[in-house]
CSV table of C-alpha atoms in Angstrom, one decimal:
chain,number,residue,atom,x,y,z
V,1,UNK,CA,51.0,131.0,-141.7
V,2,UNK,CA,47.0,130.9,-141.3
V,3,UNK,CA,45.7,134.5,-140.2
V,4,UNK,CA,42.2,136.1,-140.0
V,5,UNK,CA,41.5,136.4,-143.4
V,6,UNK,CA,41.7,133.1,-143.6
V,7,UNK,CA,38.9,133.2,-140.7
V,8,UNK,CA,37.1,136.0,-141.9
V,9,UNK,CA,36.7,134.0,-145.6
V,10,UNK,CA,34.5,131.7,-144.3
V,11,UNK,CA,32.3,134.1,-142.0
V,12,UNK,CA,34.1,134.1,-138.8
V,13,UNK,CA,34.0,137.4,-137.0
V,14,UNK,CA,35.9,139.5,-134.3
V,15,UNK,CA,33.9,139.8,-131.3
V,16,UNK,CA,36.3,140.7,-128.7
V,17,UNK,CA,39.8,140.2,-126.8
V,18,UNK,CA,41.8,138.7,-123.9
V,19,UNK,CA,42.6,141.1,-121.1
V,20,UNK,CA,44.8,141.2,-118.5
V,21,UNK,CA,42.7,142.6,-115.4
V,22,UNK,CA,44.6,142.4,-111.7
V,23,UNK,CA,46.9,140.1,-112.9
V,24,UNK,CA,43.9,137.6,-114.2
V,25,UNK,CA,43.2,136.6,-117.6
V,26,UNK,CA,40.0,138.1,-118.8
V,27,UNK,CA,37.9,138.8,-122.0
V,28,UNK,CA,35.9,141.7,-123.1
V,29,UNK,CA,33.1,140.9,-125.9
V,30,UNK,CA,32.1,143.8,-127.8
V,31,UNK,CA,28.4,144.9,-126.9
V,32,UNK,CA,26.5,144.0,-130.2
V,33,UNK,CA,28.2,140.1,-129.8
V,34,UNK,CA,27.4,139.7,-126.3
V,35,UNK,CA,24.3,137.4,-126.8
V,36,UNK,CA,26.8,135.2,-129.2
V,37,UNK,CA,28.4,133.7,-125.9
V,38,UNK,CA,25.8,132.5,-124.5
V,39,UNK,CA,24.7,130.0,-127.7
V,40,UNK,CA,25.9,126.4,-127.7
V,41,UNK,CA,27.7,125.0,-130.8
V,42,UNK,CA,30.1,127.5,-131.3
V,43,UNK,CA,33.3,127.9,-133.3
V,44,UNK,CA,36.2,129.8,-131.8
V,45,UNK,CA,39.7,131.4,-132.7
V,46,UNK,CA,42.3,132.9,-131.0
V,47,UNK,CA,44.2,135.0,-133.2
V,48,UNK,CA,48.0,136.6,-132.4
V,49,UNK,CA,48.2,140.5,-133.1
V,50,UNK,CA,51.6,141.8,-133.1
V,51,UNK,CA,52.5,145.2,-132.3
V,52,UNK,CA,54.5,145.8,-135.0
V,53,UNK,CA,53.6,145.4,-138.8
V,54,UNK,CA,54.0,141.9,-139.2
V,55,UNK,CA,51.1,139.7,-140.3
V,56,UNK,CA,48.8,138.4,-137.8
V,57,UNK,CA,48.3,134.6,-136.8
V,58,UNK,CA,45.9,132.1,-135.8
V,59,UNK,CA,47.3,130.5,-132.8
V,60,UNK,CA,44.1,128.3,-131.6
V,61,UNK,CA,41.2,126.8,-133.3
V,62,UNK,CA,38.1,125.4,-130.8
V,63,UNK,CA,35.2,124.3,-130.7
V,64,UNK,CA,32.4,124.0,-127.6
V,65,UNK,CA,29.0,122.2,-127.2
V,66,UNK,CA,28.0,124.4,-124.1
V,67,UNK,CA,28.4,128.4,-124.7
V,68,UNK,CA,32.0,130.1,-125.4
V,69,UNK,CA,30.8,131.8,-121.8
V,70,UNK,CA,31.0,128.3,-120.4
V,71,UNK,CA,34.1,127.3,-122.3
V,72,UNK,CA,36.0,130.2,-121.9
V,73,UNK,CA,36.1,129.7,-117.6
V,74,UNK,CA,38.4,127.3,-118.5
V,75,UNK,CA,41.0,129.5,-120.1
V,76,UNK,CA,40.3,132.2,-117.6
V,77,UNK,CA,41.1,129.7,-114.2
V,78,UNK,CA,42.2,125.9,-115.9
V,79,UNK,CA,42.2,123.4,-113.5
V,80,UNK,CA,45.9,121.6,-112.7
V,81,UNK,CA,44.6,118.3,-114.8
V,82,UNK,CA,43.4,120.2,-118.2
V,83,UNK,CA,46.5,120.3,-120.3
V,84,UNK,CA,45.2,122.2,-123.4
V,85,UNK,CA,43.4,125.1,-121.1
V,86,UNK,CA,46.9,125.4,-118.9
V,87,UNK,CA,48.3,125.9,-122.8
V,88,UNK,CA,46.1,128.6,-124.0
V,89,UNK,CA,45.9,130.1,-120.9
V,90,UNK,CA,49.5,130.7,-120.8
V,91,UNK,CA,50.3,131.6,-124.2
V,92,UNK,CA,47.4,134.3,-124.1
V,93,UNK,CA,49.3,135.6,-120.9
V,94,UNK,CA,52.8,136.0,-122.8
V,95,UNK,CA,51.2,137.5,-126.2
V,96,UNK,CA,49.6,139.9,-124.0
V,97,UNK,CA,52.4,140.6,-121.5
V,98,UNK,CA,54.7,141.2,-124.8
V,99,UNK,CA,52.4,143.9,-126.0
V,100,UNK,CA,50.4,142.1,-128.6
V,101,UNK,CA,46.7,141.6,-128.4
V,102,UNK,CA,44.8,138.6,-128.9
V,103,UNK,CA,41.3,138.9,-130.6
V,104,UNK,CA,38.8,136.7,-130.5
V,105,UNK,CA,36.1,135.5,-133.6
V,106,UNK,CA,33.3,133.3,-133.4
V,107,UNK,CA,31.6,131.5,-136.6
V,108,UNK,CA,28.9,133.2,-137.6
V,109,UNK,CA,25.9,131.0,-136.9
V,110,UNK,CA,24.1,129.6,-139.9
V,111,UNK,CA,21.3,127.4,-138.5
V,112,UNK,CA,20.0,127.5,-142.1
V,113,UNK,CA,22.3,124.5,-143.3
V,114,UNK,CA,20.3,121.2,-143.4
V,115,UNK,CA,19.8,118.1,-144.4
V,116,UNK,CA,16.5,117.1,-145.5
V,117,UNK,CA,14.5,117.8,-141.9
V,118,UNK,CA,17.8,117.2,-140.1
V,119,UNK,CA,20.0,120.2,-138.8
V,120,UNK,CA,23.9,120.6,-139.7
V,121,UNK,CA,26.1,121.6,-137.0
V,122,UNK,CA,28.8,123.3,-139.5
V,123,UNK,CA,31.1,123.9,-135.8
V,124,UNK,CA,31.0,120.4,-135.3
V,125,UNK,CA,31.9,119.6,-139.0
V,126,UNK,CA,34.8,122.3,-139.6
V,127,UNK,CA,36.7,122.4,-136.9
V,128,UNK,CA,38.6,119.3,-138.4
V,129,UNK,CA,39.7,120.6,-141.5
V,130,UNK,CA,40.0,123.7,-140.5
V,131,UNK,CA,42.8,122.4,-137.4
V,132,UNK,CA,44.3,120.2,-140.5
V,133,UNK,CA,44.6,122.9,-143.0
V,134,UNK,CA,45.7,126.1,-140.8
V,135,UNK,CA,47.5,123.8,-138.4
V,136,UNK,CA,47.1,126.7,-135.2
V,137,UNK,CA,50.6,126.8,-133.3
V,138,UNK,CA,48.4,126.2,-129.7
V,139,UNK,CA,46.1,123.2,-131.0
V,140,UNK,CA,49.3,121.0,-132.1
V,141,UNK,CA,52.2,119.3,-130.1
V,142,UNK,CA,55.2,118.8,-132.1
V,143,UNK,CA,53.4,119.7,-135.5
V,144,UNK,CA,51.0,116.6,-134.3
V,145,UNK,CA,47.4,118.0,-134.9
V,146,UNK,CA,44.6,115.9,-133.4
V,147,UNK,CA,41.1,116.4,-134.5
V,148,UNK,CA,38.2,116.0,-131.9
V,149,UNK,CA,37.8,112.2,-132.9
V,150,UNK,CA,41.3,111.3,-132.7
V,151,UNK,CA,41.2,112.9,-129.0
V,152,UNK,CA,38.5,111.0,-128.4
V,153,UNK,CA,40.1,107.6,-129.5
V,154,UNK,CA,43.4,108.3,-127.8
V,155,UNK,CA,42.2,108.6,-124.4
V,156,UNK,CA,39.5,105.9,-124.7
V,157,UNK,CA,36.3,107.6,-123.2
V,158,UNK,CA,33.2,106.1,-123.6
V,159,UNK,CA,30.7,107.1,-126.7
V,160,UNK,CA,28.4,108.3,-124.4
V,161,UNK,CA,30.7,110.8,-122.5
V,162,UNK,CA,31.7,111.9,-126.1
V,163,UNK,CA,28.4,112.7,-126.9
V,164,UNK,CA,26.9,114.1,-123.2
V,165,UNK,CA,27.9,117.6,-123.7
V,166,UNK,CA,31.2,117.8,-122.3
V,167,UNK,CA,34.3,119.5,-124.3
V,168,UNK,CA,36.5,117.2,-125.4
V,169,UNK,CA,39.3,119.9,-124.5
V,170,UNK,CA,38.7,119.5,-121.4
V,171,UNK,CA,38.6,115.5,-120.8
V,172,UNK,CA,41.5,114.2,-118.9
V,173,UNK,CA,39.7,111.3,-117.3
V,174,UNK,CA,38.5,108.1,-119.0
V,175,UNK,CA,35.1,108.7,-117.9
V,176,UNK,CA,33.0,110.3,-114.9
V,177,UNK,CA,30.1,109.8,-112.7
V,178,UNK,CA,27.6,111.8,-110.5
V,179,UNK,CA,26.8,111.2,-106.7
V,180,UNK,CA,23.8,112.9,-105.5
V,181,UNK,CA,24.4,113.2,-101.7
V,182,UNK,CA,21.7,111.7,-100.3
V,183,UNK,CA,21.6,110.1,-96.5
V,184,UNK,CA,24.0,107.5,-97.1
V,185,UNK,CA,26.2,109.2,-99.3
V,186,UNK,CA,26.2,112.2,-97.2
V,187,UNK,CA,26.3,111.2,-93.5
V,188,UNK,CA,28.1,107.3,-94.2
V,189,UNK,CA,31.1,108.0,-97.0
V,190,UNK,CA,29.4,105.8,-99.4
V,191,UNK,CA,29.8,106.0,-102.9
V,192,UNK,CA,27.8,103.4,-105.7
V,193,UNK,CA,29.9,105.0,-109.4
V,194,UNK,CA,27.3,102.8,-111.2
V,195,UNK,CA,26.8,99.9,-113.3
V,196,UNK,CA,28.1,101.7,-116.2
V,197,UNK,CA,31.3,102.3,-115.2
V,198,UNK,CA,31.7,99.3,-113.0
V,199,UNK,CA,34.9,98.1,-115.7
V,200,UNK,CA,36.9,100.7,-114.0
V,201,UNK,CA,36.9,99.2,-110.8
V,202,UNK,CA,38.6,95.6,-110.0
V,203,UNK,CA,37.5,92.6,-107.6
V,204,UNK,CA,35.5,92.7,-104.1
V,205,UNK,CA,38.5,94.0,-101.5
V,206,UNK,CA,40.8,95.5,-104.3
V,207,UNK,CA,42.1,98.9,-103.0
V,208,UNK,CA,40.7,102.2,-105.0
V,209,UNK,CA,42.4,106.1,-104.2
V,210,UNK,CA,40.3,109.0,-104.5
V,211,UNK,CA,42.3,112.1,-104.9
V,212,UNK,CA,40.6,115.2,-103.5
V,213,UNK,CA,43.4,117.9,-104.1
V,214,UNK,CA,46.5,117.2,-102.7
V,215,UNK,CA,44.8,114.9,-100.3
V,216,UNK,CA,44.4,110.8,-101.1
V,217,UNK,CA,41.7,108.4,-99.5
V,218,UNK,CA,41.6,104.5,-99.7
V,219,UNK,CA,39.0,101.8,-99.3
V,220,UNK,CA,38.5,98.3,-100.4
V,221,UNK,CA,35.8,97.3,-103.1
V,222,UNK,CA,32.6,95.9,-101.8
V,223,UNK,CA,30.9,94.0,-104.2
V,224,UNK,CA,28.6,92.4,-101.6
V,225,UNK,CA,26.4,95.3,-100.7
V,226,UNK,CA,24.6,95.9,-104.2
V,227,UNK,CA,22.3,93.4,-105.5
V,228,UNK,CA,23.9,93.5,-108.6
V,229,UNK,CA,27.1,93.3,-107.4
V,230,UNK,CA,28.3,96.8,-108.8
V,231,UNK,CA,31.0,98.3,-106.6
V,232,UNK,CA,30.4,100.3,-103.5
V,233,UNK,CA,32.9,102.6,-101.8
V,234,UNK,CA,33.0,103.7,-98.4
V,235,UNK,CA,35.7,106.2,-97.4
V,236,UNK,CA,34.2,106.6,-93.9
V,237,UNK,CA,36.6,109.5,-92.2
V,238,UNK,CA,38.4,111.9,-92.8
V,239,UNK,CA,36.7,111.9,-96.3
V,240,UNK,CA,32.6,112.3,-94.7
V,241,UNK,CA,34.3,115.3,-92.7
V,242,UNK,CA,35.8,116.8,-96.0
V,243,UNK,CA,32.1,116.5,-97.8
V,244,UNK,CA,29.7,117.8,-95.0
V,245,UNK,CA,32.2,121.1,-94.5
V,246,UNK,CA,32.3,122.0,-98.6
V,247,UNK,CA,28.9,120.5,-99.9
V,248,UNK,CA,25.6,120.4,-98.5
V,249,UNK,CA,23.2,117.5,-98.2
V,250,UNK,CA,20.8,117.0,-101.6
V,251,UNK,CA,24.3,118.5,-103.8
V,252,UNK,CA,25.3,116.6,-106.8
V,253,UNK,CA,28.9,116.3,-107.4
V,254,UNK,CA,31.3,114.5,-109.9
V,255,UNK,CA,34.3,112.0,-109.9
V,256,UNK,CA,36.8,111.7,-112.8
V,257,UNK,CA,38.1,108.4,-113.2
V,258,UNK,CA,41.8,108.8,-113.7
V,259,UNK,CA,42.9,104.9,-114.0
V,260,UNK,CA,41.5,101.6,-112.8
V,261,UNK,CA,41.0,102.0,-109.3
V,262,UNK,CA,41.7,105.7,-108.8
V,263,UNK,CA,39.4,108.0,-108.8
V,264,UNK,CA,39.1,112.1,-108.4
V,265,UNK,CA,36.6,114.4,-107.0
V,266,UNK,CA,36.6,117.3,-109.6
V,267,UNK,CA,33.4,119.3,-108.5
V,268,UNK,CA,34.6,122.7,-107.5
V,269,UNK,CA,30.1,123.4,-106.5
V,270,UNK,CA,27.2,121.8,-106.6
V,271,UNK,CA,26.0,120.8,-110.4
């Protein structure tokens, strides 16, 4: 069973815990770590403290491309499609309500290692062994431990999603796109997703969903209104009523493609 000397032998160090504050989840960084959260790259561990004598345990190996601030909203308030924050965020609650802490270490940074002129990013090369060789009870279904690439390759997202920024953790769509609410997007219901993900969508009058919450929209493709004959939406009503009274005109906001013709908004605020 991996615990945190195994963390602590390769420079890892405890820089705070998970709470439980008004029935939330919460975390509390010690003071001289609290500029570490806000640096992209990062390693991360969650590690099991018992309350009695027995040895503590690595349950959850991560890494993040944003900051752990960023990644850690996740854990605090997952969203009902991100199966591996719902996970954490639940085990954390039941180590906790059971009397045990769970601490929290970070990977010391080392922006020393390179390459010639090029930079290493040691959080980006570890994580895989070190998933493989401590095999943490919350990364792993059924003793099945997937590395980031094998993530990647199982769900079938594009390269350059893989590589935009976003945690893989946290990808439960094939891909996503951006609609700036401009006139036409704003005031008509239209949405264009793009050329590049245009192989998500099917032929001109095919039916696509868009799931917002618990509610569903439909429309038919129209591959007649763009010159390159990419697909445009238009959910018209109630959907242009649900926009104007949560977003406001000039906002960005984000679809998740769930499957070939179904769609999800996913923007909780403007990007």
């Amino acid at each position: 069973m991996a615990n945190s000397n195994d963390l602590l032998e390769i420079q890892f160090e405890r820089i705070g815990n998970w709470q439980i504050e008004n029935g939330q989840l919460n975390y509390k960084i010690e003071s001289g770590f609290l500029d570490s959260i806000l640096y992209p790259n990062a390693l991360y561990a969650f590690v099991r403290i018992p309350s009695n004598k027995e040895e503590d345990e690595v349950m959850y190996i991560g890494k993040t491309t944003r900051s752990l601030k960023g990644r850690f909203q996740g854990y605090k308030n997952p969203g009902s499609g991100q199966q591996t924050n719902i996970k954490v965020n639940d085990g954390i609650k039941k180590l906790l309500s059971a009397g045990e802490n769970v601490d929290i270490f970070m990977l010391k940074s080392l922006d020393c290692l390179s390459w010639g002129i090029y930079h290493i990013n040691l959080a980006a090369g570890l994580e895989d062994s070190l998933v493989r060789t401590l095999q943490p009870n919350w990364n792993g279904r059924n003793n099945n431990y997937l590395t980031e690439t094998e993530v990647i390759e199982s769900i079938g997202i594009s390269e350059d999603l893989a590589d935009s920024g976003e945690d893989v953790e946290q990808l439960t769509f094939l891909d996503y796109f951006n609609v700036t609410l401009g006139e036409a997007y704003f005031n008509q219901g239209f949405i264009n997703p793009g050329v590049r993900v245009d192989h998500f969508f099917g032929l001109e009058n095919e039916m696509v969903k868009l799931r917002i919450g618990q509610q569903v929209f439909d429309c038919r493709i129209d591959r007649r209104a763009n010159g390159y004959r990419s697909p445009r939406l238009n959910f018209k009503r109630p959907y242009i009523d649900y926009i104007q009274s949560h977003y406001k005109y000039g906002d960005t906001i984000r679809f998740g493609i769930s499957a070939k013709n179904e769609i999800e908004l996913i923007t909780s605020k403007k990007l």
